[in-house]
Coordinates of C-alpha atoms in Angstrom, one line a residue:
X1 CA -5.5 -66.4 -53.3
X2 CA -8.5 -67.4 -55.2
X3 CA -11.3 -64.7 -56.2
X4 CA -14.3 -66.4 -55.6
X5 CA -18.1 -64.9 -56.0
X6 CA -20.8 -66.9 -54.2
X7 CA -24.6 -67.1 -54.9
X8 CA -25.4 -64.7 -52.3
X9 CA -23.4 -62.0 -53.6
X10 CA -20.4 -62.1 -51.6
X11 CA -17.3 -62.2 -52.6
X12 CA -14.0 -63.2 -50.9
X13 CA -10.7 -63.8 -52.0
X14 CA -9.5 -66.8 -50.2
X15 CA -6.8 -69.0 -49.4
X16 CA -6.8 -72.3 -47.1
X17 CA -4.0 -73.8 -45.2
X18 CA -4.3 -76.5 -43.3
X19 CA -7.3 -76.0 -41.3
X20 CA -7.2 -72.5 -41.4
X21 CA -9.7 -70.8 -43.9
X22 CA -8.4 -67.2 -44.6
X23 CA -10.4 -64.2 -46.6
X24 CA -10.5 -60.7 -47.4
X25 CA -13.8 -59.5 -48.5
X26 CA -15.0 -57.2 -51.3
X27 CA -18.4 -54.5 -50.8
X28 CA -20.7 -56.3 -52.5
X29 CA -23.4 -59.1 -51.9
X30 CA -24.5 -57.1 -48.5
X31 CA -27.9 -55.6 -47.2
X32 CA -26.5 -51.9 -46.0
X33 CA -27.8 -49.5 -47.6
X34 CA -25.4 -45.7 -49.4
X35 CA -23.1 -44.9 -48.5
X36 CA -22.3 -48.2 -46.7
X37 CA -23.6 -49.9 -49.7
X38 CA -23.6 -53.1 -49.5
X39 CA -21.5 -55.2 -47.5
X40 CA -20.5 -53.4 -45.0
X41 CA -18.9 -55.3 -41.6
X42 CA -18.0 -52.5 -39.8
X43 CA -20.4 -51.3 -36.9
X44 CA -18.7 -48.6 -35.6
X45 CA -19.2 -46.0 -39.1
X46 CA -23.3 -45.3 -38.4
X47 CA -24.8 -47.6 -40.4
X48 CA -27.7 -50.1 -39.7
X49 CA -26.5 -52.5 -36.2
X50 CA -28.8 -54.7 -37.6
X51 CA -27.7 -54.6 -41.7
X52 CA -23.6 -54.9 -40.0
X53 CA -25.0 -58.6 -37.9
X54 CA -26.6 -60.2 -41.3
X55 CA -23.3 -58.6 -43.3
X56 CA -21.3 -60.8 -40.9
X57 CA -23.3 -63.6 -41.3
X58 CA -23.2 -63.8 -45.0
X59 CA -19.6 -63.3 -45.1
X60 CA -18.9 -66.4 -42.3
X61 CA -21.3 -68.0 -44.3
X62 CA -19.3 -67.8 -47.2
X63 CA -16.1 -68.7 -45.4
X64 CA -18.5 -71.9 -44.5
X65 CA -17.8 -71.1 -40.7
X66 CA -21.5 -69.4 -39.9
X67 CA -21.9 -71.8 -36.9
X68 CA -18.8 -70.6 -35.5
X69 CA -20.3 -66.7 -35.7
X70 CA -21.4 -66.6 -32.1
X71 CA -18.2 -67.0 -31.1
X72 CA -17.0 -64.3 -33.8
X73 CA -14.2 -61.7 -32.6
X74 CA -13.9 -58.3 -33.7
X75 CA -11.8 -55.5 -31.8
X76 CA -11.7 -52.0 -31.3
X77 CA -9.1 -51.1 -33.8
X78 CA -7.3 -47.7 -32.1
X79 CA -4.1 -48.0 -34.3
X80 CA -1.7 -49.0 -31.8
X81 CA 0.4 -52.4 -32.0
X82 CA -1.1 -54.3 -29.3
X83 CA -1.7 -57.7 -30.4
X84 CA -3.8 -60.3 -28.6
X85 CA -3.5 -64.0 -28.3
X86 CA -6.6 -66.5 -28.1
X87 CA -5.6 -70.0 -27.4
X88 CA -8.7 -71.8 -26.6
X89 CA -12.7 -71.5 -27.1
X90 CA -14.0 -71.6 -24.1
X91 CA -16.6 -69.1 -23.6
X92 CA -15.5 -67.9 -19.8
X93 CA -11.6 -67.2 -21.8
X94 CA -13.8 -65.9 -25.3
X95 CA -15.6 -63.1 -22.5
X96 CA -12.0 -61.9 -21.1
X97 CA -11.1 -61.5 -24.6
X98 CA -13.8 -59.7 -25.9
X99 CA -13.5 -57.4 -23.0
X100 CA -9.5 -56.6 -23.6
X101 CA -10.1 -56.3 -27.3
X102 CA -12.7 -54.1 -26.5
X103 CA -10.5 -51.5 -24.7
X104 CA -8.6 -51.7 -28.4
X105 CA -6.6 -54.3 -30.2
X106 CA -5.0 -54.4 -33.8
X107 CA -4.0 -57.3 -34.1
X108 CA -5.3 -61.0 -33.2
X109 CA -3.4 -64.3 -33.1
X110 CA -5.3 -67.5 -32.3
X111 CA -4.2 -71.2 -32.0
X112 CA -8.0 -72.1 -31.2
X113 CA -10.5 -73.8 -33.3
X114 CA -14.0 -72.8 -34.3
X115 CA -13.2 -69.2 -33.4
X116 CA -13.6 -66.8 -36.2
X117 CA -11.6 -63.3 -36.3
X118 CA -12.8 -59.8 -38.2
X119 CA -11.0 -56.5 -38.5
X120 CA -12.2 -54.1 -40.7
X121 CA -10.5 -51.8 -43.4
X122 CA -11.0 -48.9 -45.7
X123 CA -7.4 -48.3 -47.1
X124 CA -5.3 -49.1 -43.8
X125 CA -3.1 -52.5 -44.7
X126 CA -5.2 -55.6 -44.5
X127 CA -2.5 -58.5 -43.1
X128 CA -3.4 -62.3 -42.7
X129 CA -0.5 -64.7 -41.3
X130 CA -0.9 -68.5 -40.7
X131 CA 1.9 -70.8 -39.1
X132 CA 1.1 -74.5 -38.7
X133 CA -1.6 -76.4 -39.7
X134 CA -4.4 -74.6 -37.3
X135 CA -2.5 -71.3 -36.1
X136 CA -3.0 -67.7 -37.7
X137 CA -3.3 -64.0 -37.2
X138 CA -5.7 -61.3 -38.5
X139 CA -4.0 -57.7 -38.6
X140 CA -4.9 -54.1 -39.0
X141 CA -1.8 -52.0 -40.4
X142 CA -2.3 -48.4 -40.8
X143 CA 0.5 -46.0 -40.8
X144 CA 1.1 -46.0 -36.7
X145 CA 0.9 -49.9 -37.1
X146 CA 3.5 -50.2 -39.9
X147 CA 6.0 -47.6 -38.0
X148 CA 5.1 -49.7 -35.1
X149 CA 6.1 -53.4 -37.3
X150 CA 2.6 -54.5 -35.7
X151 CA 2.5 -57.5 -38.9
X152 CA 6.5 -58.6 -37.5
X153 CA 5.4 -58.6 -33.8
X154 CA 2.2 -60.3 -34.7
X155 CA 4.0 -62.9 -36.6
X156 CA 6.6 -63.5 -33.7
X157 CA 4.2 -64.0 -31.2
X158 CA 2.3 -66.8 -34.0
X159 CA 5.8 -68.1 -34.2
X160 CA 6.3 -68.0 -30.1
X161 CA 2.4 -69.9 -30.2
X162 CA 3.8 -72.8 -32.5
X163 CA 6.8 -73.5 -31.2
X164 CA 7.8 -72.9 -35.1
X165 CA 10.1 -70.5 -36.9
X166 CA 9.3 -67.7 -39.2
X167 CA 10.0 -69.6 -42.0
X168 CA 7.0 -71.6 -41.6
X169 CA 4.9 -68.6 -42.0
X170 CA 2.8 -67.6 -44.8
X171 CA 1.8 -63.9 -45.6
X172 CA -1.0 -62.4 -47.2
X173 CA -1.1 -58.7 -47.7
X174 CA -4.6 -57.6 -48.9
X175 CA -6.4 -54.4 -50.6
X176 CA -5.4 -50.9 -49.3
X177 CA -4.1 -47.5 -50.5
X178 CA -1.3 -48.1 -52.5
X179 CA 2.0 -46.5 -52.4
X180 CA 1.7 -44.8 -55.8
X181 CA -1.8 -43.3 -54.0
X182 CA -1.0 -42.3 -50.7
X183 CA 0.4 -38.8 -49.6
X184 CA 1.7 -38.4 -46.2
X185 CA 3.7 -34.7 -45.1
X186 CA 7.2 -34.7 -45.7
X187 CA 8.0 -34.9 -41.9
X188 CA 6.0 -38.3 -41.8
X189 CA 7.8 -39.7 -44.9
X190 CA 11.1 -38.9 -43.8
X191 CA 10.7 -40.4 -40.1
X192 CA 9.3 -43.3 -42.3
X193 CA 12.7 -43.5 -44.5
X194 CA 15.1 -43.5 -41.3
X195 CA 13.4 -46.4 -39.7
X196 CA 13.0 -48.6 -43.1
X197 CA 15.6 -48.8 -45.6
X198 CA 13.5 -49.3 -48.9
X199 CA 11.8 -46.1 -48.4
X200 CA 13.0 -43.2 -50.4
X201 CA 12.3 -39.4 -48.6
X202 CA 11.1 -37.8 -51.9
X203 CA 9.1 -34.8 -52.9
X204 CA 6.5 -36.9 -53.8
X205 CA 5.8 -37.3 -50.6
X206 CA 4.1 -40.5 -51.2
X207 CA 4.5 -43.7 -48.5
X208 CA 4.3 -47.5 -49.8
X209 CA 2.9 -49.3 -46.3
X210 CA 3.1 -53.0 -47.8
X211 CA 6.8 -52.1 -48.7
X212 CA 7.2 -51.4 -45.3
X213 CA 5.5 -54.4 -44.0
X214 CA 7.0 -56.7 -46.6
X215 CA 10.7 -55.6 -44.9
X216 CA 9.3 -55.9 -41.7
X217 CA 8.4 -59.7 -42.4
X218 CA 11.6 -60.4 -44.3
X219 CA 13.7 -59.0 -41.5
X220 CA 12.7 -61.3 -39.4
X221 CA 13.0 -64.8 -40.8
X222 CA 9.4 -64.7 -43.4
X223 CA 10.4 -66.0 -46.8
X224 CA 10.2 -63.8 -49.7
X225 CA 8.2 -66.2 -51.6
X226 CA 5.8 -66.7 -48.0
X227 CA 4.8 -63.2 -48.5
X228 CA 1.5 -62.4 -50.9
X229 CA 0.6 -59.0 -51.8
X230 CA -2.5 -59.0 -53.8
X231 CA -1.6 -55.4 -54.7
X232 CA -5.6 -54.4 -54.6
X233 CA -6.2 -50.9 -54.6
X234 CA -9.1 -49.2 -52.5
X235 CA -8.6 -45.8 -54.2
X236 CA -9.1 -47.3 -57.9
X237 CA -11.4 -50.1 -57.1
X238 CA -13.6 -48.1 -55.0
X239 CA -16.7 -49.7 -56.7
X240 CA -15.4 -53.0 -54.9
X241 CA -14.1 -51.9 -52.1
X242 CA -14.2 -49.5 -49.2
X243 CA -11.7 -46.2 -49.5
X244 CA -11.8 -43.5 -46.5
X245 CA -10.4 -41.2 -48.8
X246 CA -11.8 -42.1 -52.0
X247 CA -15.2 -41.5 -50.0
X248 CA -14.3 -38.7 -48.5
X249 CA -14.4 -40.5 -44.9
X250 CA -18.2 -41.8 -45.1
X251 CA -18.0 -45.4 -45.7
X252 CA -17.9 -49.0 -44.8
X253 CA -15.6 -50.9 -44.0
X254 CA -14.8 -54.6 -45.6
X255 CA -13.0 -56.9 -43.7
X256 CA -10.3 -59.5 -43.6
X257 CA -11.7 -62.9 -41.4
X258 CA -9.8 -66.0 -40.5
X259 CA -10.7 -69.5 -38.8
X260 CA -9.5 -72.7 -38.1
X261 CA -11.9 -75.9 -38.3

């Protein structure tokens, strides 16, 4: 992925393929104001509904899909492993979804053009899959998610979509809490070690969530060299991104955002 600042501020790191246009964003180039500062595309934290719409709009315009943002998506992320599938953009199909990913969705897959997908993060794993030259999925990983292998099911389903195998996908892991970082209680870590074979039930107690979901995607068919981890950290690069714990659970939330064109 390419690191790329635009003239407004924004700044994405960005990868096409195909016709799909894939980003995860960074905090700044936004209108919100502390602690949300600045881009903040979350609307569900307190900030500004208002500063959250033009957030949005400056980070689809970066992606050069802005046109496309009334038909943006953007679920209720309950950390489950329920994943979603939109196949065309009609508006009538675009209502029914909105109203299911209302009720709470982590993960999106779309074969549709001109329909732009945003979840948001703050140290939970970040995951972008394409498959093909116009399918992809947008997912939200946090601990229940990983357990759960919400990135494998997601990718499955893309693959199921395509009518392709996993090798065809490509995997992009973005910025979260990173294993060296993140803490978890010893009863956590060692359910975490029985179900996943590279994780190590230690007295550090600490859990690597893009380990996990690296094995997830490699158990099922995903090429090693498919699978991108950017190996961002929210925790040490809190001035660019959002970190719940870092900010002591008042913050933003950046985003990763996919279309196809």
């Amino acid at each position: 992925m390419d690191r790329v600042e635009y003239e407004s501020g924004v700044v994405l790191h960005r990868a096409d393929h195909g016709r799909v246009r894939l980003a995860f964003t960074e905090r700044s180039g936004g209108v919100s104001k502390p602690p949300y500062a600045s881009l903040n595309l979350g609307s569900h934290v307190g900030d500004d509904l208002a500063a959250v719409e033009e957030n949005r709009r400056r980070a689809l315009a970066a992606l050069g899909c802005e046109a496309d943002a009334p038909r943006l998506l953007v679920p209720n992320q309950v950390h489950g492993d329920d994943v979603v599938v939109v196949r065309n953009s009609d508006e009538r199909e675009l209502a029914v979804i909105r109203e299911r990913i209302a009720a709470g969705a982590d993960a999106i897959v779309c074969t549709a053009l001109n329909v732009p997908v945003l979840l948001c993060f703050a140290d939970c794993v970040p995951v972008l899959l394409t498959c093909g030259d116009t399918a992809f999925a947008v997912v939200h990983s946090g601990w229940k998610g990983t357990y759960a292998r919400i990135a494998a099911k997601a990718a499955r389903i893309l693959c199921s979509e395509t009518g392709l195998d996993a090798s065809h996908i490509r995997a992009y892991i973005g910025p979260h809490i990173q294993g060296d970082e993140y803490q978890v209680s010893a009863d956590l870590l060692h359910t975490f070690s029985l179900r996943f074979d590279n994780i190590e039930d230690t007295a550090s107690r600490l859990l690597d969530l893009s380990a996990c979901i690296v094995s997830s995607l490699e158990e099922i068919g995903v090429p090693p060299c498919e699978i991108h981890d950017l190996r961002l950290s929210t925790v040490r690069l809190n001035t660019r991104f959002f970190s719940y714990r870092a900010e002591a659970g008042t913050c933003g939330r950046h985003a990763a955002i996919a279309v196809a064109l």
